[in-house]
mmCIF file of C-alpha atoms in Angstrom:
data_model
loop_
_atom_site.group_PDB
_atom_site.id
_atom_site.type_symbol
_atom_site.label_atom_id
_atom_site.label_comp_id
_atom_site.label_asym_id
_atom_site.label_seq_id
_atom_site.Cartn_x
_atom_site.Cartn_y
_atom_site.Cartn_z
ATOM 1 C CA UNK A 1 89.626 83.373 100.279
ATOM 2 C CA UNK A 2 87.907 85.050 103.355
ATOM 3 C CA UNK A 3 85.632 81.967 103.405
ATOM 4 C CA UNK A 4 88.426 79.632 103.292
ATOM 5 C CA UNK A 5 89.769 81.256 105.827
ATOM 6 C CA UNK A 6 87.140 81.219 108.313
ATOM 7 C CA UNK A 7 86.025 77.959 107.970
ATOM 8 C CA UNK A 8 90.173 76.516 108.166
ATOM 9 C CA UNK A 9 90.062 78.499 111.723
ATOM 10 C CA UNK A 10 86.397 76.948 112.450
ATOM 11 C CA UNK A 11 88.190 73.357 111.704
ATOM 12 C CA UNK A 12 91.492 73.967 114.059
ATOM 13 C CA UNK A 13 89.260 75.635 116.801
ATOM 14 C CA UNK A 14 86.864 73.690 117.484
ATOM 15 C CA UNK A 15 88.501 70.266 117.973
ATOM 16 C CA UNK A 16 91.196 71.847 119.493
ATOM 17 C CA UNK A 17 89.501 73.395 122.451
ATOM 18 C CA UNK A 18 86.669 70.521 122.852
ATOM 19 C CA UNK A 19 89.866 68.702 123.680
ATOM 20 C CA UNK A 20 90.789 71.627 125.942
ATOM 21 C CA UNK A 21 87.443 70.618 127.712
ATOM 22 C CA UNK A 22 88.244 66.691 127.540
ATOM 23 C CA UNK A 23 91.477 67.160 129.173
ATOM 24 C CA UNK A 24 89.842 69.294 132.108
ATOM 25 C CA UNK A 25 87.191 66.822 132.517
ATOM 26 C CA UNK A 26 89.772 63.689 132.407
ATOM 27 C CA UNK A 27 92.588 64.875 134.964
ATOM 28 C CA UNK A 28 91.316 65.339 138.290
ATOM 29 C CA UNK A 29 94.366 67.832 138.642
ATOM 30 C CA UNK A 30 93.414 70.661 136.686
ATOM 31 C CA UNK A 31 90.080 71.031 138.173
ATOM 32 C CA UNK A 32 90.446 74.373 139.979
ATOM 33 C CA UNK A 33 89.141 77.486 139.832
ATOM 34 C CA UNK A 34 91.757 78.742 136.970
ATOM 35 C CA UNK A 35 90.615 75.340 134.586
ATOM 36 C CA UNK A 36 86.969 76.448 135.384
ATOM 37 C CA UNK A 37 87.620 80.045 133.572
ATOM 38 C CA UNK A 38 90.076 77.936 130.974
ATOM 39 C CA UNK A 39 86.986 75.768 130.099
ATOM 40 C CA UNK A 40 84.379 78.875 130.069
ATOM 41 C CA UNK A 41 87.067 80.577 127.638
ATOM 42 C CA UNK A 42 87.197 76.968 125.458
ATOM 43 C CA UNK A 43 83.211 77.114 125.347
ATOM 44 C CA UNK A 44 82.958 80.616 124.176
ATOM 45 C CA UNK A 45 85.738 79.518 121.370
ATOM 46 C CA UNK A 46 83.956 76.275 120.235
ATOM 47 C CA UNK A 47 80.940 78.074 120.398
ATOM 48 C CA UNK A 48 82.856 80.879 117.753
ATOM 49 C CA UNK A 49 83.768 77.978 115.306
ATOM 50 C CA UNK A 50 80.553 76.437 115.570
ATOM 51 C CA UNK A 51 78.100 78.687 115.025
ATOM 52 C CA UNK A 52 79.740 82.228 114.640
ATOM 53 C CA UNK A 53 82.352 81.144 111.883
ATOM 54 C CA UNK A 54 79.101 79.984 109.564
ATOM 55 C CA UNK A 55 77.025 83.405 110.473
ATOM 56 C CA UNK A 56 80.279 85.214 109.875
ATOM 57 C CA UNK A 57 79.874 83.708 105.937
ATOM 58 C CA UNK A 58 76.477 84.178 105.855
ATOM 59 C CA UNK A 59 76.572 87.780 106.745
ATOM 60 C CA UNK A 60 79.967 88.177 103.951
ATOM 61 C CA UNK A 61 77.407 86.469 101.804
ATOM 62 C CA UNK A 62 75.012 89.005 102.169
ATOM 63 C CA UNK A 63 71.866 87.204 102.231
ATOM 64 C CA UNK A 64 68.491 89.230 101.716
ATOM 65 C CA UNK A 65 66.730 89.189 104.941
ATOM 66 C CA UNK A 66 64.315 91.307 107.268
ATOM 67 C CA UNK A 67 66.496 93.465 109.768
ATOM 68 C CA UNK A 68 65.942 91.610 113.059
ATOM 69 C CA UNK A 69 66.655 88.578 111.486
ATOM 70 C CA UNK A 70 70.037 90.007 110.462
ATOM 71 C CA UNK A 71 70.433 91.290 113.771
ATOM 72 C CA UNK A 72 70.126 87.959 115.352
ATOM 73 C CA UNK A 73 72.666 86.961 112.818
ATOM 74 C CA UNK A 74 75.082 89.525 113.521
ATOM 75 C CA UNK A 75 74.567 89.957 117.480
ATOM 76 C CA UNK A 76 76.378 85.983 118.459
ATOM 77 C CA UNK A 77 79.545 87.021 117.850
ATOM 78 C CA UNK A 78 79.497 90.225 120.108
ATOM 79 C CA UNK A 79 78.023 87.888 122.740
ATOM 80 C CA UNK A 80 81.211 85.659 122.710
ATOM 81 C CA UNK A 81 83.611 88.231 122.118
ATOM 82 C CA UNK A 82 83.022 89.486 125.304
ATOM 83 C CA UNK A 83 82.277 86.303 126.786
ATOM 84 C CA UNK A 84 85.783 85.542 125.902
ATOM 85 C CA UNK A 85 87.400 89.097 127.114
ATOM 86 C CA UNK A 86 85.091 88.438 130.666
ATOM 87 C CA UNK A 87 87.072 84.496 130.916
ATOM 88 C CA UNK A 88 90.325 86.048 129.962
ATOM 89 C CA UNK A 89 89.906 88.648 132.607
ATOM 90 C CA UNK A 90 88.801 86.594 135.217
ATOM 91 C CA UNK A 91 91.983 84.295 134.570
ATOM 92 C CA UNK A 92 94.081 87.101 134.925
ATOM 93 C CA UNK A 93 92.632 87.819 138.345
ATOM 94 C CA UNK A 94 92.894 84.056 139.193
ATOM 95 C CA UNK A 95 96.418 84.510 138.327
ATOM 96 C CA UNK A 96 97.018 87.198 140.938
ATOM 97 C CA UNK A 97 95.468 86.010 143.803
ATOM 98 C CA UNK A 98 97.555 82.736 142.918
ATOM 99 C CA UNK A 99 100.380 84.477 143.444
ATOM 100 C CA UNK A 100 99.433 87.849 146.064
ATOM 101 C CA UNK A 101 97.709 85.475 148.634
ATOM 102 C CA UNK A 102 99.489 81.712 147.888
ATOM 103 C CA UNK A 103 98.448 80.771 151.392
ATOM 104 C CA UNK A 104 95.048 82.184 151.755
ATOM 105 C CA UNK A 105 94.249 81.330 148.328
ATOM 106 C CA UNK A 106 92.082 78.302 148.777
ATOM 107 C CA UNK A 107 89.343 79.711 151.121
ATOM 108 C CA UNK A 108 89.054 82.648 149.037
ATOM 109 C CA UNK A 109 89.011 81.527 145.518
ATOM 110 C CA UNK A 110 86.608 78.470 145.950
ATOM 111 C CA UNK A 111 84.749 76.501 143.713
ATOM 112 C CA UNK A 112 81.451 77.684 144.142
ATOM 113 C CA UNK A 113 82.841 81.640 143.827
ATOM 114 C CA UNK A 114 84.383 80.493 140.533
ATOM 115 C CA UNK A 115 81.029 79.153 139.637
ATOM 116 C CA UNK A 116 79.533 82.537 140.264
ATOM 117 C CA UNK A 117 82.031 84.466 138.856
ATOM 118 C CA UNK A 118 81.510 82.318 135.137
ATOM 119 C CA UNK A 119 77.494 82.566 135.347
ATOM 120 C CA UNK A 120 78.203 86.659 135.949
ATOM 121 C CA UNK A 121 80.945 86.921 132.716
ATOM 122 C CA UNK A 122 78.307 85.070 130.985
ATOM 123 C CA UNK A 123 75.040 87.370 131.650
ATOM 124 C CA UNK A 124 77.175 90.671 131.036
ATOM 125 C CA UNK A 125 78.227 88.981 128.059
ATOM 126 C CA UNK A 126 74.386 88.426 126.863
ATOM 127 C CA UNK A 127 73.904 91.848 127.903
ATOM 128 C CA UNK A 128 76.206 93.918 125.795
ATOM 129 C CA UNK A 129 75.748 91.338 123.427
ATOM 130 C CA UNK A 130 72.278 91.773 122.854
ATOM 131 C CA UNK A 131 72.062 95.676 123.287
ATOM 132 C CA UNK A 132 71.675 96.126 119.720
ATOM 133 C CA UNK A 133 68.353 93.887 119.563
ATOM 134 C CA UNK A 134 67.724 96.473 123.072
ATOM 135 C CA UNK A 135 67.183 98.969 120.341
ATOM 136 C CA UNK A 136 70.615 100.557 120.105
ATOM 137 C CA UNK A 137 71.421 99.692 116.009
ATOM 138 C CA UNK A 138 70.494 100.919 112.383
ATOM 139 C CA UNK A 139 66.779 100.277 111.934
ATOM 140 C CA UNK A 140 65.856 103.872 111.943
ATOM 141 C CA UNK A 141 68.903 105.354 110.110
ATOM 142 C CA UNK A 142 67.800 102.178 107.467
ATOM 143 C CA UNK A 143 64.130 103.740 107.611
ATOM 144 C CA UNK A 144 65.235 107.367 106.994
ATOM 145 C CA UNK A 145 67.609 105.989 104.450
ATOM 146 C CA UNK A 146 65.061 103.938 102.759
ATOM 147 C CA UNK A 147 62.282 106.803 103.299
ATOM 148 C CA UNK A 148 59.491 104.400 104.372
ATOM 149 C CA UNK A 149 56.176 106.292 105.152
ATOM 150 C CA UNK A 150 54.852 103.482 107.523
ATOM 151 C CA UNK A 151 56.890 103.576 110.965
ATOM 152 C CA UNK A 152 56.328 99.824 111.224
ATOM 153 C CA UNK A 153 56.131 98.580 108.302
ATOM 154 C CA UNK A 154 58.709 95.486 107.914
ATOM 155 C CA UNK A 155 61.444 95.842 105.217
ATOM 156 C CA UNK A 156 63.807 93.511 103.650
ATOM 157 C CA UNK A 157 67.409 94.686 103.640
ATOM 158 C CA UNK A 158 71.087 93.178 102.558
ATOM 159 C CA UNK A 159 72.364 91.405 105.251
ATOM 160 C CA UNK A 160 75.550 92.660 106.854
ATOM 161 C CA UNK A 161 77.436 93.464 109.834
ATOM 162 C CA UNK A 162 77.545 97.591 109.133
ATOM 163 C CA UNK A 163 74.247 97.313 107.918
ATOM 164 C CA UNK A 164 72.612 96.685 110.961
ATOM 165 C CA UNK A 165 75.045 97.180 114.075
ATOM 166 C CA UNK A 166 75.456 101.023 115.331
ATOM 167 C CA UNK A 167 79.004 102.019 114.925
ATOM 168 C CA UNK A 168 78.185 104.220 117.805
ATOM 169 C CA UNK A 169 76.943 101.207 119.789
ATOM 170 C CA UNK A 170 80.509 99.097 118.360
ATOM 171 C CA UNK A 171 83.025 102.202 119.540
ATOM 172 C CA UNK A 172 81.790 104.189 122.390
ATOM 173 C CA UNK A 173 80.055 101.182 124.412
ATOM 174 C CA UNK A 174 81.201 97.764 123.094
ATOM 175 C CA UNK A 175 84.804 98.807 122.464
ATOM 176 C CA UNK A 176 85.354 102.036 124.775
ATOM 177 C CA UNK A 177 83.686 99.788 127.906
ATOM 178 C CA UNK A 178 83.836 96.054 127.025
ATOM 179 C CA UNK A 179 87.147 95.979 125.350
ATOM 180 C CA UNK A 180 89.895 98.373 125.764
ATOM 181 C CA UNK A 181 89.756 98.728 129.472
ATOM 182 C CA UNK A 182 89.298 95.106 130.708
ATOM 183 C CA UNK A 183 92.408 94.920 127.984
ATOM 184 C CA UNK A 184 94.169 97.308 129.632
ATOM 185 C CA UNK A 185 93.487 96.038 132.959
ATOM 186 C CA UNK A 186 94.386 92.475 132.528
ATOM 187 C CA UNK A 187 97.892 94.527 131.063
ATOM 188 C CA UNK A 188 98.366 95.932 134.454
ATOM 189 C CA UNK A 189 97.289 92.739 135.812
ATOM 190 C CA UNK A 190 99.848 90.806 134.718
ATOM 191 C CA UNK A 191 102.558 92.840 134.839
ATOM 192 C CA UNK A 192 102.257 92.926 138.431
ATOM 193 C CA UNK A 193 101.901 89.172 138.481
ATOM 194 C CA UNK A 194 105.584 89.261 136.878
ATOM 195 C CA UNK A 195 106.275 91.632 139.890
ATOM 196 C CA UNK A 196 105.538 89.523 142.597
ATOM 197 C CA UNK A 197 106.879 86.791 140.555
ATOM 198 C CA UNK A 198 109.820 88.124 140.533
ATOM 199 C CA UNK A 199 110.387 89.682 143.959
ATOM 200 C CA UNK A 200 109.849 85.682 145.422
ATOM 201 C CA UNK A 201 112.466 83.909 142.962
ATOM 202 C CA UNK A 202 114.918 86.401 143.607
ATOM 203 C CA UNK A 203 114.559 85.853 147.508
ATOM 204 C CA UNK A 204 117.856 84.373 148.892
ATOM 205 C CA UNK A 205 117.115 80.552 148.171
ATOM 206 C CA UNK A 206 117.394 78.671 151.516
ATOM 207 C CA UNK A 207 116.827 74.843 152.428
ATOM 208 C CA UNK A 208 113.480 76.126 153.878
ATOM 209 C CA UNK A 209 112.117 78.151 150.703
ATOM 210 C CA UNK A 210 112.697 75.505 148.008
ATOM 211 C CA UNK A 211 108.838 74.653 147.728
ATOM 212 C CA UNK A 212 108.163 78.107 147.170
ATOM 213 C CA UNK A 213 110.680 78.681 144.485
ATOM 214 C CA UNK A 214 109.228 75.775 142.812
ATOM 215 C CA UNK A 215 105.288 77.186 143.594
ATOM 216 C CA UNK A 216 106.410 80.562 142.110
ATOM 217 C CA UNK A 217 108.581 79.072 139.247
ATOM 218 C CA UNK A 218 105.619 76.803 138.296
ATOM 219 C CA UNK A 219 103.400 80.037 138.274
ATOM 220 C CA UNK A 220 105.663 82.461 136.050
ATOM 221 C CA UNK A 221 105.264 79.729 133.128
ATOM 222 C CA UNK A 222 101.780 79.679 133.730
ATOM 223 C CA UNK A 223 101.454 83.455 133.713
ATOM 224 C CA UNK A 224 103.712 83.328 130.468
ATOM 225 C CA UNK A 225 101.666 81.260 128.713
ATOM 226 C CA UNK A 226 98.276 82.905 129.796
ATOM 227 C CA UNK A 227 100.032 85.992 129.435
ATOM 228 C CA UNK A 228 100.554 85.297 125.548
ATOM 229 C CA UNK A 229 96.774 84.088 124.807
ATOM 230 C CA UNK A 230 96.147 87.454 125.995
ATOM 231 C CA UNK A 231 98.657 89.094 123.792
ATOM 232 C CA UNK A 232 97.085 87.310 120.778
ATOM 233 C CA UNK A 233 93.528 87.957 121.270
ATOM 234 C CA UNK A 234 94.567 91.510 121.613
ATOM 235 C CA UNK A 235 96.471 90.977 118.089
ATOM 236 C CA UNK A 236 93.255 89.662 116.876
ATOM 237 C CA UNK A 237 90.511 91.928 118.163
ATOM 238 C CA UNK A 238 92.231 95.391 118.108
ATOM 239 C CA UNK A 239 92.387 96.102 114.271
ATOM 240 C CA UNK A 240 89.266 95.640 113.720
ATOM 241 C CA UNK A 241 88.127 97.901 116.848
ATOM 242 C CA UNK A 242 90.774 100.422 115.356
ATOM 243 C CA UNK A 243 88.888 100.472 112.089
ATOM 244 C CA UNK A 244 85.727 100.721 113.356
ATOM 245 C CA UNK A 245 86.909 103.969 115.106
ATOM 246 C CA UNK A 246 88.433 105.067 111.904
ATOM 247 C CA UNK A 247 84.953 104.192 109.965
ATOM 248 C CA UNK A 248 83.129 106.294 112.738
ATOM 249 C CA UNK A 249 84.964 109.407 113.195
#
């Protein structure tokens, strides 16, 4: 069932967001800074259906294996987990300049920023990703466990997430740091976006301020619908973040 599962969600995602690419590539129209973090957030996902999705089974398979190799199995999907908290975040911010500085906008948020702002969600996200390979996982604890006399001495192992990756490393760094607060802060971020929202469409509508109206109305279903991606990744991620706190302490 669990493989079923995963690969029906590898099937839907990544078609689905290769044409989320497509689209961005097509129409000249969406190619601003927001579509830039839309399409880093569509790579991350195709890149979860492609190659995560079928590590995913091979770890629930349980393959025997030496421990780095596991590890390299096992360490993808933290890399695009928080490759895809980093895009979802930097939307958010997108959002609220969008609708904090409508005029000034433009010459702050430019192409070439949003460029550097995607290259810099990516290397934190091979960063934390990778800490476990840094050092920071179960090889000792499997030592000690498997009382090996020689330090070094390579050892085969059943491969699996828990089996390798710290829970330490998953709840006090990966979740405590890289999860839960940009979470929280995209949270704030939007409900202040609904703020300002707000405050402009409820403005005294004049012959002068219908563009804006229309600027801001245009942004609040934007912000809605960004607003709910958010929701559901959160709906996604968090139980199993809440369990690994629960398997921890």
């Amino acid at each position: 069932a669990y493989i079923s599962i995963e690969v029906l969600i590898a099937l839907v995602s990544v078609p689905g967001n290769i044409l989320v690419i497509w689209a961005v590539k097509m129409n000249q129209a969406l190619r601003d800074a927001t579509f830039c973090f839309i399409v880093s957030l569509a790579v991350a996902d195709v890149a979860v259906g492609a190659l995560v999705i079928p590590l995913a089974i091979i770890i629930n398979i349980g393959p025997q294996t030496e421990f780095y190799s596991c590890l390299m199995v096992a360490c993808p999907v933290l890399i695009l987990t928080e490759s895809s908290i980093l895009a979802l975040l930097a939307i958010a911010v997108d959002r609220y300049l969008r609708v904090k500085i409508p005029v000034r906008y433009k010459s702050v948020v430019t192409p070439r920023r949003a460029a550097v702002a995607i290259a810099c969600c990516w290397i934190v996200s091979f960063l934390v990703g990778l800490t476990p390979m840094f050092g920071w996982n179960n090889l000792n604890k499997m030592r000690r466990t498997q009382e090996l006399n020689a330090s070094h001495t390579e050892f085969v192992i059943k491969c699996q997430f828990e089996t390798v990756i710290s829970m330490e490393y998953m709840v006090y760094f990966n979740f405590f740091v890289w999860v839960l607060p940009p979470l929280l802060l995209m949270l704030l971020i939007y409900l202040e976006v609904f703020n300002l929202i707000r405050k402009q469409l409820n403005k005294k509508v004049s012959s002068s301020s219908n563009d804006p109206q229309k600027y801001y109305g245009k942004e609040l279903k934007i912000a809605k619908s960004l607003a709910l991606v958010l929701f559901l990744f959160a709906l996604s991620w968090l139980p199993l973040h809440i369990l690994n706190c629960i398997t921890l302490f």
